[in-house]
Coordinates of C-alpha atoms in Angstrom, one line a residue:
X1 CA -6.3 -62.2 97.6
X2 CA -9.0 -64.3 99.6
X3 CA -10.2 -67.1 96.6
X4 CA -10.6 -67.3 93.3
X5 CA -13.7 -69.5 91.4
X6 CA -15.4 -72.0 93.8
X7 CA -12.3 -74.3 94.8
X8 CA -8.6 -71.6 95.0
X9 CA -7.9 -69.9 98.5
X10 CA -5.0 -67.9 98.4
X11 CA -2.5 -70.1 99.9
X12 CA -1.2 -66.4 102.0
X13 CA -4.7 -65.3 103.1
X14 CA -4.5 -66.5 106.6
X15 CA -1.2 -65.4 106.8
X16 CA -2.1 -61.7 105.3
X17 CA -5.4 -61.5 107.2
X18 CA -4.2 -62.0 110.7
X19 CA -1.0 -59.6 110.2
X20 CA -3.0 -56.7 108.5
X21 CA -5.3 -56.4 111.3
X22 CA -2.3 -56.8 114.0
X23 CA -0.8 -53.8 112.2
X24 CA -3.5 -52.0 112.6
X25 CA -4.8 -51.8 108.7
X26 CA -8.4 -51.3 106.7
X27 CA -8.3 -54.9 105.4
X28 CA -10.3 -56.5 102.8
X29 CA -10.7 -60.0 101.6
X30 CA -11.3 -60.1 97.6
X31 CA -12.7 -62.8 95.6
X32 CA -11.5 -63.1 91.6
X33 CA -15.1 -64.3 90.2
X34 CA -14.4 -66.4 87.3
X35 CA -17.2 -66.5 84.7
X36 CA -17.7 -70.3 84.0
X37 CA -18.6 -71.2 87.5
X38 CA -21.9 -70.4 89.3
X39 CA -22.0 -67.2 91.3
X40 CA -23.9 -69.0 94.1
X41 CA -20.5 -71.7 94.1
X42 CA -18.4 -69.4 94.0
X43 CA -19.8 -67.3 97.1
X44 CA -20.4 -70.4 99.2
X45 CA -16.1 -70.4 98.8
X46 CA -15.5 -67.5 99.5
X47 CA -18.1 -67.5 102.4
X48 CA -16.2 -71.0 104.0
X49 CA -13.0 -69.2 103.7
X50 CA -13.5 -65.2 104.8
X51 CA -14.9 -64.5 108.6
X52 CA -15.4 -60.7 108.0
X53 CA -16.2 -58.6 111.4
X54 CA -16.8 -55.1 112.6
X55 CA -14.4 -52.8 110.7
X56 CA -13.6 -54.9 108.0
X57 CA -14.5 -53.7 104.2
X58 CA -17.2 -55.7 103.0
X59 CA -16.3 -58.4 100.8
X60 CA -14.7 -57.3 96.9
X61 CA -15.8 -59.0 94.1
X62 CA -13.0 -58.5 91.3
X63 CA -14.6 -59.4 88.0
X64 CA -11.9 -58.9 85.2
X65 CA -12.5 -62.2 82.7
X66 CA -15.5 -62.7 80.2
X67 CA -14.3 -65.8 79.7
X68 CA -16.6 -67.5 77.4
X69 CA -19.6 -66.8 78.7
X70 CA -21.8 -63.3 77.3
X71 CA -21.8 -60.2 79.4
X72 CA -26.0 -60.7 80.0
X73 CA -24.8 -64.2 81.7
X74 CA -21.8 -62.9 83.1
X75 CA -23.5 -60.2 85.0
X76 CA -26.3 -62.7 86.6
X77 CA -23.0 -64.9 87.8
X78 CA -22.0 -61.6 89.4
X79 CA -25.7 -61.0 90.9
X80 CA -25.9 -64.3 92.1
X81 CA -22.5 -64.0 94.0
X82 CA -23.5 -60.2 95.2
X83 CA -26.4 -61.0 96.4
X84 CA -25.5 -64.5 97.7
X85 CA -22.5 -62.8 99.9
X86 CA -24.4 -59.7 100.9
X87 CA -27.3 -61.8 102.7
X88 CA -24.0 -63.4 104.3
X89 CA -22.8 -60.6 105.6
X90 CA -24.7 -58.2 105.9
X91 CA -23.8 -55.5 103.8
X92 CA -23.7 -54.9 100.0
X93 CA -20.2 -56.8 98.9
X94 CA -18.2 -53.6 96.4
X95 CA -17.3 -54.2 92.9
X96 CA -13.9 -54.0 91.4
X97 CA -13.2 -54.2 87.6
X98 CA -11.4 -52.1 84.9
X99 CA -12.3 -49.2 83.3
X100 CA -12.9 -50.5 80.3
X101 CA -14.6 -53.9 81.4
X102 CA -16.6 -52.1 83.0
X103 CA -17.9 -50.0 79.9
X104 CA -18.6 -52.9 77.8
X105 CA -19.6 -55.3 80.2
X106 CA -21.5 -53.8 83.1
X107 CA -24.8 -52.9 83.0
X108 CA -27.0 -50.9 85.2
X109 CA -28.0 -53.3 87.5
X110 CA -24.7 -52.3 89.7
X111 CA -25.2 -49.1 89.7
X112 CA -26.5 -49.2 93.5
X113 CA -23.1 -50.7 94.3
X114 CA -19.6 -49.1 95.4
X115 CA -17.3 -49.1 92.7
X116 CA -13.5 -49.4 92.9
X117 CA -12.3 -49.0 89.1
X118 CA -8.5 -49.5 88.2
X119 CA -8.4 -47.2 85.3
X120 CA -4.0 -46.3 85.3
X121 CA -2.2 -43.5 84.6
X122 CA -4.4 -40.9 83.4
X123 CA -5.3 -37.8 85.5
X124 CA -9.0 -39.4 86.5
X125 CA -10.9 -42.2 85.8
X126 CA -13.6 -41.5 82.9
X127 CA -17.5 -41.6 82.9
X128 CA -17.4 -43.7 86.0
X129 CA -19.1 -43.1 89.5
X130 CA -16.4 -44.4 91.2
X131 CA -15.5 -44.7 95.0
X132 CA -12.1 -46.0 94.4
X133 CA -9.7 -45.5 92.0
X134 CA -6.3 -47.7 91.4
X135 CA -4.2 -45.9 89.1
X136 CA -1.3 -47.1 89.7
X137 CA 0.4 -50.9 89.3
X138 CA 3.7 -49.6 89.7
X139 CA 3.9 -48.4 92.7
X140 CA 6.8 -48.8 95.7
X141 CA 6.8 -49.1 99.6
X142 CA 8.9 -48.5 102.1
X143 CA 9.4 -52.6 103.9
X144 CA 7.5 -53.6 100.5
X145 CA 10.0 -55.9 98.2
X146 CA 7.6 -56.3 95.3
X147 CA 5.3 -53.3 92.9
X148 CA 2.1 -52.5 94.9
X149 CA -1.3 -51.2 93.5
X150 CA -1.9 -47.1 94.8
X151 CA -5.4 -46.3 95.3
X152 CA -7.5 -43.6 96.5
X153 CA -10.7 -43.1 97.4
X154 CA -13.2 -40.3 96.1
X155 CA -14.7 -39.0 99.9
X156 CA -13.4 -38.5 103.3
X157 CA -12.3 -40.7 105.9
X158 CA -15.4 -40.3 107.9
X159 CA -17.0 -41.8 104.5
X160 CA -14.6 -44.1 104.2
X161 CA -15.0 -45.9 107.5
X162 CA -18.9 -45.6 107.1
X163 CA -18.2 -48.5 104.3
X164 CA -16.4 -50.9 107.0
X165 CA -18.7 -53.6 108.4
X166 CA -20.8 -52.4 111.9

């Protein structure tokens, strides 16, 4: 996580960002979208705090909260964020959300975006065209003391590398 809303930056982001590059990981930075904040302001905040380079993932917009706005208003805000970061970084962002939220709140205006769907403890996510699937939030990895999310990509390594910033 890099940022949230229009003023929060994860205090460990800079350290994690640098260390992940040093370790040779494919890396990405996500923004937790706040439904009650303007999409453009949130995008400015993300851009101010995240420098993406060749080989990094595109920006990821984490959309999980409807707040007290309508789905239509939320989608407009997310689209404004998406367009601003796309203009800045030169690449379409990835949309991250969970299965039921996507089904209940997203509209077709995001059909051309790469989708990262969280749908835990099922054989496959249902009915969405997904690129990434977060299937477990209780994974364990040697060397990490906390539980981690497990994700899969539905294509091959070359397609995955094709998503990276050029």
